[in-house]
mmCIF file of C-alpha atoms in Angstrom:
data_model
loop_
_atom_site.group_PDB
_atom_site.id
_atom_site.type_symbol
_atom_site.label_atom_id
_atom_site.label_comp_id
_atom_site.label_asym_id
_atom_site.label_seq_id
_atom_site.Cartn_x
_atom_site.Cartn_y
_atom_site.Cartn_z
ATOM 1 C CA ILE A 1 -37.747 17.091 10.291
ATOM 2 C CA ASN A 2 -39.519 18.624 7.327
ATOM 3 C CA THR A 3 -42.792 17.462 5.726
ATOM 4 C CA SER A 4 -40.857 15.135 3.374
ATOM 5 C CA GLY A 5 -39.264 13.338 6.335
ATOM 6 C CA ASN A 6 -35.804 14.794 5.711
ATOM 7 C CA ILE A 7 -33.743 15.561 8.810
ATOM 8 C CA GLY A 8 -31.752 18.757 9.256
ATOM 9 C CA ILE A 9 -29.666 20.009 12.147
ATOM 10 C CA GLY A 10 -28.821 23.679 11.935
ATOM 11 C CA THR A 11 -30.653 23.946 8.601
ATOM 12 C CA THR A 12 -34.340 24.338 7.762
ATOM 13 C CA THR A 13 -33.962 22.904 4.240
ATOM 14 C CA PRO A 14 -32.554 19.372 4.412
ATOM 15 C CA ASP A 15 -32.420 18.102 0.828
ATOM 16 C CA SER A 16 -32.435 14.317 1.211
ATOM 17 C CA VAL A 17 -33.790 11.617 3.496
ATOM 18 C CA SER A 18 -30.562 9.667 3.001
ATOM 19 C CA LYS A 19 -28.430 12.552 4.272
ATOM 20 C CA LEU A 20 -28.062 14.188 7.602
ATOM 21 C CA ASN A 21 -27.542 17.857 6.768
ATOM 22 C CA ILE A 22 -25.567 19.678 9.437
ATOM 23 C CA SER A 23 -24.880 23.358 9.058
ATOM 24 C CA LYS A 24 -23.308 25.698 11.602
ATOM 25 C CA ALA A 25 -21.142 28.762 11.342
ATOM 26 C CA GLY A 26 -17.716 28.201 12.850
ATOM 27 C CA LYS A 27 -15.537 25.110 13.089
ATOM 28 C CA ASP A 28 -17.735 22.816 15.211
ATOM 29 C CA ALA A 29 -20.539 21.036 13.384
ATOM 30 C CA LEU A 30 -21.185 17.665 15.021
ATOM 31 C CA TYR A 31 -20.362 16.098 18.360
ATOM 32 C CA VAL A 32 -20.376 12.345 18.936
ATOM 33 C CA ASP A 33 -20.100 11.740 22.670
ATOM 34 C CA ASP A 34 -19.189 8.583 24.560
ATOM 35 C CA THR A 35 -20.207 8.860 28.207
ATOM 36 C CA THR A 36 -18.368 5.689 29.229
ATOM 37 C CA ALA A 37 -16.137 6.205 32.276
ATOM 38 C CA PHE A 38 -12.668 7.318 31.178
ATOM 39 C CA ALA A 39 -10.468 4.399 30.136
ATOM 40 C CA ALA A 40 -8.026 3.561 27.391
ATOM 41 C CA GLY A 41 -9.727 2.774 24.081
ATOM 42 C CA VAL A 42 -13.021 4.576 24.718
ATOM 43 C CA GLY A 43 -14.367 7.610 22.913
ATOM 44 C CA GLY A 44 -16.917 8.750 20.370
ATOM 45 C CA SER A 45 -17.255 6.830 17.122
ATOM 46 C CA ILE A 46 -19.240 6.718 13.915
ATOM 47 C CA ILE A 47 -20.318 3.358 12.488
ATOM 48 C CA LEU A 48 -21.039 3.161 8.766
ATOM 49 C CA ARG A 49 -23.543 0.435 7.858
ATOM 50 C CA GLY A 50 -25.029 -0.995 4.721
ATOM 51 C CA ASN A 51 -27.612 -3.503 3.494
ATOM 52 C CA TYR A 52 -25.746 -6.655 2.514
ATOM 53 C CA ARG A 53 -28.476 -9.026 1.282
ATOM 54 C CA GLY A 54 -31.269 -6.928 -0.139
ATOM 55 C CA LEU A 55 -33.532 -8.022 2.709
ATOM 56 C CA GLY A 56 -32.890 -5.032 4.923
ATOM 57 C CA ASP A 57 -30.152 -6.862 6.819
ATOM 58 C CA MET A 58 -27.700 -4.196 7.913
ATOM 59 C CA VAL A 59 -24.056 -4.860 8.658
ATOM 60 C CA SER A 60 -21.463 -2.551 10.169
ATOM 61 C CA GLY A 61 -19.040 -1.914 7.334
ATOM 62 C CA ALA A 62 -16.596 0.433 9.021
ATOM 63 C CA ARG A 63 -16.062 2.528 12.122
ATOM 64 C CA ILE A 64 -14.173 5.762 12.742
ATOM 65 C CA ALA A 65 -13.322 6.351 16.389
ATOM 66 C CA ALA A 66 -11.565 8.844 18.646
ATOM 67 C CA GLU A 67 -10.041 6.624 21.327
ATOM 68 C CA LYS A 68 -8.465 7.706 24.600
ATOM 69 C CA THR A 69 -4.842 6.556 24.726
ATOM 70 C CA ASN A 70 -4.737 5.965 28.482
ATOM 71 C CA SER A 71 -6.852 5.603 31.602
ATOM 72 C CA THR A 72 -5.383 8.610 33.401
ATOM 73 C CA GLU A 73 -7.990 11.032 34.719
ATOM 74 C CA GLY A 74 -7.502 14.520 33.333
ATOM 75 C CA ASN A 75 -5.294 13.335 30.439
ATOM 76 C CA TYR A 76 -7.188 13.932 27.194
ATOM 77 C CA SER A 77 -4.795 12.331 24.710
ATOM 78 C CA TYR A 78 -6.652 10.554 21.869
ATOM 79 C CA ASN A 79 -5.884 8.522 18.737
ATOM 80 C CA LEU A 80 -8.023 8.522 15.588
ATOM 81 C CA ALA A 81 -8.707 4.948 14.462
ATOM 82 C CA PHE A 82 -10.279 3.570 11.277
ATOM 83 C CA TYR A 83 -11.765 0.070 11.446
ATOM 84 C CA THR A 84 -12.974 -2.075 8.547
ATOM 85 C CA THR A 85 -15.000 -5.273 8.251
ATOM 86 C CA ASN A 86 -14.145 -8.328 6.202
ATOM 87 C CA HIS A 87 -16.659 -10.933 5.058
ATOM 88 C CA ALA A 88 -16.037 -13.170 8.093
ATOM 89 C CA GLY A 89 -17.400 -10.679 10.616
ATOM 90 C CA SER A 90 -20.596 -8.758 11.177
ATOM 91 C CA ASN A 91 -18.934 -5.906 13.059
ATOM 92 C CA PRO A 92 -15.861 -3.801 12.390
ATOM 93 C CA SER A 93 -12.580 -5.396 13.392
ATOM 94 C CA THR A 94 -11.364 -4.969 16.961
ATOM 95 C CA SER A 95 -7.989 -3.786 15.630
ATOM 96 C CA PRO A 96 -7.837 -0.652 13.468
ATOM 97 C CA SER A 97 -6.821 -0.914 9.816
ATOM 98 C CA LEU A 98 -5.357 2.596 10.010
ATOM 99 C CA LEU A 99 -4.499 4.650 13.075
ATOM 100 C CA ILE A 100 -3.306 8.225 13.532
ATOM 101 C CA ASN A 101 -1.816 8.480 16.992
ATOM 102 C CA ASN A 102 -1.828 11.476 19.295
ATOM 103 C CA THR A 103 1.589 12.625 18.019
ATOM 104 C CA GLY A 104 0.548 12.508 14.353
ATOM 105 C CA ASN A 105 2.226 9.219 13.419
ATOM 106 C CA VAL A 106 0.244 7.056 10.981
ATOM 107 C CA GLY A 107 0.081 3.285 11.298
ATOM 108 C CA ILE A 108 -1.237 0.925 8.653
ATOM 109 C CA GLY A 109 -1.373 -2.607 9.990
ATOM 110 C CA THR A 110 0.084 -1.487 13.327
ATOM 111 C CA THR A 111 -1.499 0.181 16.344
ATOM 112 C CA VAL A 112 1.743 1.662 17.675
ATOM 113 C CA PRO A 113 3.382 3.611 14.833
ATOM 114 C CA GLY A 114 6.781 4.885 15.937
ATOM 115 C CA GLU A 115 7.419 6.981 12.818
ATOM 116 C CA LYS A 116 5.424 9.450 10.699
ATOM 117 C CA LEU A 117 4.369 6.444 8.570
ATOM 118 C CA GLU A 118 4.767 2.855 9.701
ATOM 119 C CA VAL A 119 3.409 -0.062 7.708
ATOM 120 C CA GLY A 120 2.991 -3.438 9.387
ATOM 121 C CA GLY A 121 3.255 -5.734 6.382
ATOM 122 C CA ASN A 122 4.227 -5.425 2.752
ATOM 123 C CA LEU A 123 4.155 -2.152 0.861
ATOM 124 C CA ARG A 124 3.609 -1.873 -2.883
ATOM 125 C CA ILE A 125 4.386 1.260 -4.858
ATOM 126 C CA ASN A 126 2.839 1.200 -8.318
ATOM 127 C CA THR A 127 3.065 3.685 -11.116
ATOM 128 C CA ASN A 128 0.669 4.917 -13.750
ATOM 129 C CA SER A 129 3.601 5.545 -16.062
ATOM 130 C CA THR A 130 3.180 4.477 -19.658
ATOM 131 C CA ALA A 131 6.910 4.761 -20.347
ATOM 132 C CA SER A 132 8.381 1.685 -22.013
ATOM 133 C CA SER A 133 11.794 2.340 -20.471
ATOM 134 C CA GLY A 134 13.427 4.609 -17.934
ATOM 135 C CA GLU A 135 12.742 5.736 -14.364
ATOM 136 C CA ILE A 136 9.214 5.069 -13.116
ATOM 137 C CA ASN A 137 9.139 5.488 -9.306
ATOM 138 C CA LYS A 138 11.364 6.961 -6.644
ATOM 139 C CA ILE A 139 11.577 7.313 -2.913
ATOM 140 C CA VAL A 140 13.400 10.458 -1.826
ATOM 141 C CA PHE A 141 15.053 10.784 1.570
ATOM 142 C CA GLY A 142 15.253 14.502 2.239
ATOM 143 C CA LYS A 143 15.957 17.074 4.861
ATOM 144 C CA ALA A 144 14.067 20.311 5.276
ATOM 145 C CA HIS A 145 16.258 23.357 5.761
ATOM 146 C CA THR A 146 14.404 26.178 7.499
ATOM 147 C CA SER A 147 17.015 28.907 7.294
ATOM 148 C CA GLY A 148 17.732 30.869 4.136
ATOM 149 C CA GLY A 149 14.301 30.623 2.545
ATOM 150 C CA GLY A 150 13.106 27.211 3.679
ATOM 151 C CA TYR A 151 14.103 24.629 1.090
ATOM 152 C CA ALA A 152 14.582 20.871 1.131
ATOM 153 C CA TYR A 153 17.468 18.855 -0.220
ATOM 154 C CA SER A 154 17.885 15.199 -1.021
ATOM 155 C CA LEU A 155 20.041 12.986 1.174
ATOM 156 C CA GLY A 156 19.504 10.014 -1.096
ATOM 157 C CA GLU A 157 17.046 8.281 -3.390
ATOM 158 C CA ILE A 158 15.913 4.844 -4.441
ATOM 159 C CA ARG A 159 14.698 4.876 -8.032
ATOM 160 C CA SER A 160 13.025 2.061 -9.890
ATOM 161 C CA PHE A 161 13.391 1.718 -13.624
ATOM 162 C CA THR A 162 12.222 -0.487 -16.437
ATOM 163 C CA ASN A 163 14.115 -1.725 -19.468
ATOM 164 C CA GLY A 164 10.851 -2.500 -21.190
ATOM 165 C CA GLY A 165 8.544 -5.428 -20.656
ATOM 166 C CA TYR A 166 8.966 -6.984 -17.240
ATOM 167 C CA SER A 167 12.678 -6.280 -16.672
ATOM 168 C CA GLY A 168 14.131 -3.467 -14.625
ATOM 169 C CA GLY A 169 15.717 -2.794 -11.273
ATOM 170 C CA LEU A 170 16.575 -0.336 -8.552
ATOM 171 C CA ASN A 171 19.229 2.372 -8.452
ATOM 172 C CA PHE A 172 20.461 3.822 -5.171
ATOM 173 C CA TYR A 173 21.751 7.389 -4.983
ATOM 174 C CA THR A 174 23.323 9.335 -2.146
ATOM 175 C CA GLY A 175 23.111 13.095 -1.628
#
Protein backbone atom coordinates (compact mmCIF):
# COMPACT_ATOMS: atom_id res chain seq x y z
CA ILE A 1 0.00 0.00 0.00
CA ASN A 2 1.55 3.29 -1.03
CA THR A 3 1.00 6.72 0.57
CA SER A 4 -1.96 7.37 -1.77
CA GLY A 5 -3.73 4.22 -0.55
CA ASN A 6 -3.19 2.32 -3.80
CA ILE A 7 -2.57 -1.41 -3.46
CA GLY A 8 0.11 -3.27 -5.39
CA ILE A 9 1.17 -6.90 -5.33
CA GLY A 10 4.49 -7.54 -6.98
CA THR A 11 4.79 -3.85 -7.90
CA THR A 12 5.93 -0.83 -5.89
CA THR A 13 4.05 1.67 -8.09
CA PRO A 14 0.33 0.86 -8.12
CA ASP A 15 -1.33 3.55 -10.23
CA SER A 16 -4.94 3.53 -9.03
CA VAL A 17 -6.98 2.88 -5.90
CA SER A 18 -9.66 1.27 -8.06
CA LYS A 19 -7.22 -1.28 -9.48
CA LEU A 20 -5.35 -4.14 -7.99
CA ASN A 21 -2.02 -4.10 -9.81
CA ILE A 22 -0.41 -7.52 -9.95
CA SER A 23 2.95 -7.94 -11.60
CA LYS A 24 5.13 -11.04 -11.66
CA ALA A 25 7.56 -12.48 -14.15
CA GLY A 26 6.40 -15.82 -15.49
CA LYS A 27 2.94 -17.22 -16.13
CA ASP A 28 1.47 -17.22 -12.61
CA ALA A 29 0.19 -13.88 -11.34
CA LEU A 30 -2.73 -14.46 -8.97
CA TYR A 31 -4.05 -17.40 -7.00
CA VAL A 32 -7.61 -17.57 -5.69
CA ASP A 33 -7.83 -20.52 -3.31
CA ASP A 34 -10.88 -22.32 -1.95
CA THR A 35 -9.96 -24.41 1.08
CA THR A 36 -13.33 -26.17 1.21
CA ALA A 37 -13.00 -29.96 1.46
CA PHE A 38 -12.85 -31.49 -2.03
CA ALA A 39 -16.30 -31.95 -3.56
CA ALA A 40 -17.98 -31.43 -6.89
CA GLY A 41 -18.73 -27.78 -7.62
CA VAL A 42 -16.15 -26.22 -5.29
CA GLY A 43 -13.12 -24.18 -6.25
CA GLY A 44 -11.72 -20.67 -6.35
CA SER A 45 -13.87 -17.88 -7.74
CA ILE A 46 -13.88 -14.16 -8.37
CA ILE A 47 -17.04 -12.15 -7.69
CA LEU A 48 -17.49 -8.87 -9.54
CA ARG A 49 -19.65 -6.36 -7.65
CA GLY A 50 -21.05 -2.93 -8.27
CA ASN A 51 -23.01 -0.14 -6.58
CA TYR A 52 -26.60 -0.41 -7.78
CA ARG A 53 -28.40 2.46 -6.03
CA GLY A 54 -25.89 5.22 -5.47
CA LEU A 55 -26.10 4.64 -1.72
CA GLY A 56 -23.11 2.35 -1.48
CA ASP A 57 -25.29 -0.75 -1.76
CA MET A 58 -23.16 -3.36 -3.48
CA VAL A 59 -24.56 -6.26 -5.45
CA SER A 60 -22.75 -9.26 -6.90
CA GLY A 61 -23.02 -8.76 -10.64
CA ALA A 62 -21.12 -11.79 -11.89
CA ARG A 63 -18.87 -14.61 -10.78
CA ILE A 64 -16.11 -16.54 -12.53
CA ALA A 65 -15.32 -19.88 -10.92
CA ALA A 66 -13.06 -22.90 -11.34
CA GLU A 67 -15.25 -25.76 -10.14
CA LYS A 68 -14.19 -29.33 -9.42
CA THR A 69 -16.13 -31.72 -11.65
CA ASN A 70 -16.29 -34.57 -9.14
CA SER A 71 -15.80 -35.51 -5.50
CA THR A 72 -13.03 -38.03 -6.14
CA GLU A 73 -9.94 -37.47 -4.01
CA GLY A 74 -6.84 -36.99 -6.13
CA ASN A 75 -8.82 -36.18 -9.30
CA TYR A 76 -8.18 -32.54 -10.19
CA SER A 77 -10.56 -32.13 -13.13
CA TYR A 78 -12.17 -28.66 -13.20
CA ASN A 79 -14.67 -26.67 -15.28
CA LEU A 80 -14.54 -22.90 -15.79
CA ALA A 81 -17.96 -21.36 -15.14
CA PHE A 82 -19.29 -17.84 -15.74
CA TYR A 83 -22.31 -16.76 -13.69
CA THR A 84 -24.44 -13.64 -14.17
CA THR A 85 -27.09 -11.87 -12.12
CA ASN A 86 -30.48 -10.68 -13.30
CA HIS A 87 -32.54 -8.00 -11.59
CA ALA A 88 -34.50 -10.53 -9.51
CA GLY A 89 -31.49 -11.71 -7.51
CA SER A 90 -28.84 -10.16 -5.33
CA ASN A 91 -26.25 -12.86 -6.01
CA PRO A 92 -25.00 -14.52 -9.17
CA SER A 93 -27.18 -17.31 -10.48
CA THR A 94 -26.65 -20.82 -9.15
CA SER A 95 -26.43 -22.12 -12.73
CA PRO A 96 -23.69 -20.81 -15.02
CA SER A 97 -24.59 -18.71 -18.06
CA LEU A 98 -21.52 -20.05 -19.86
CA LEU A 99 -19.38 -23.06 -18.99
CA ILE A 100 -16.15 -24.43 -20.44
CA ASN A 101 -15.85 -28.02 -19.33
CA ASN A 102 -12.69 -29.95 -18.57
CA THR A 103 -12.51 -31.31 -22.14
CA GLY A 104 -12.80 -27.87 -23.74
CA ASN A 105 -16.48 -28.04 -24.74
CA VAL A 106 -18.39 -24.76 -24.36
CA GLY A 107 -21.96 -24.64 -23.10
CA ILE A 108 -24.24 -21.62 -23.28
CA GLY A 109 -27.46 -22.30 -21.44
CA THR A 110 -26.34 -25.84 -20.60
CA THR A 111 -24.02 -27.18 -17.91
CA VAL A 112 -23.18 -30.41 -19.75
CA PRO A 113 -22.00 -29.48 -23.25
CA GLY A 114 -21.43 -32.63 -25.30
CA GLU A 115 -19.91 -30.84 -28.30
CA LYS A 116 -17.30 -28.11 -28.86
CA LEU A 117 -20.21 -25.61 -28.74
CA GLU A 118 -23.64 -26.48 -27.40
CA VAL A 119 -26.37 -23.89 -26.99
CA GLY A 120 -29.34 -24.65 -24.76
CA GLY A 121 -31.97 -22.41 -26.33
CA ASN A 122 -32.31 -20.34 -29.47
CA LEU A 123 -29.34 -19.09 -31.46
CA ARG A 124 -29.37 -15.94 -33.56
CA ILE A 125 -26.75 -15.18 -36.18
CA ASN A 126 -26.85 -11.56 -37.31
CA THR A 127 -24.82 -9.77 -39.90
CA ASN A 128 -23.37 -6.31 -40.20
CA SER A 129 -23.71 -6.53 -43.96
CA THR A 130 -25.05 -3.48 -45.73
CA ALA A 131 -25.72 -5.43 -48.93
CA SER A 132 -29.22 -4.93 -50.30
CA SER A 133 -29.20 -8.38 -51.92
CA GLY A 134 -27.09 -11.51 -52.01
CA GLU A 135 -25.44 -13.82 -49.48
CA ILE A 136 -25.13 -12.40 -45.96
CA ASN A 137 -24.27 -15.24 -43.54
CA LYS A 138 -23.06 -18.80 -43.77
CA ILE A 139 -22.34 -21.77 -41.59
CA VAL A 140 -19.60 -24.00 -42.98
CA PHE A 141 -19.28 -27.66 -42.04
CA GLY A 142 -15.65 -28.54 -42.67
CA LYS A 143 -13.03 -31.15 -42.11
CA ALA A 144 -9.42 -30.44 -41.29
CA HIS A 145 -6.93 -32.45 -43.30
CA THR A 146 -3.58 -32.73 -41.54
CA SER A 147 -1.57 -34.48 -44.23
CA GLY A 148 -0.19 -32.71 -47.29
CA GLY A 149 0.18 -29.24 -45.79
CA GLY A 150 -2.71 -29.08 -43.35
CA TYR A 151 -5.73 -27.61 -45.11
CA ALA A 152 -9.47 -27.70 -44.49
CA TYR A 153 -12.24 -28.44 -46.94
CA SER A 154 -15.96 -27.87 -46.85
CA LEU A 155 -18.35 -30.78 -46.43
CA GLY A 156 -21.35 -28.52 -46.78
CA GLU A 157 -22.72 -25.07 -46.07
CA ILE A 158 -25.90 -23.30 -45.09
CA ARG A 159 -26.00 -19.80 -46.55
CA SER A 160 -28.55 -17.12 -45.86
CA PHE A 161 -29.39 -14.53 -48.46
CA THR A 162 -31.57 -11.50 -48.90
CA ASN A 163 -33.55 -10.38 -51.92
CA GLY A 164 -33.74 -6.89 -50.51
CA GLY A 165 -35.98 -5.58 -47.77
CA TYR A 166 -37.19 -8.32 -45.47
CA SER A 167 -37.30 -11.23 -47.94
CA GLY A 168 -34.68 -13.91 -48.36
CA GLY A 169 -34.02 -17.52 -47.49
CA LEU A 170 -31.53 -20.29 -46.95
CA ASN A 171 -29.51 -22.29 -49.46
CA PHE A 172 -28.02 -25.66 -48.57
CA TYR A 173 -24.85 -26.89 -50.27
CA THR A 174 -23.01 -30.19 -50.04
CA GLY A 175 -19.27 -30.70 -50.48
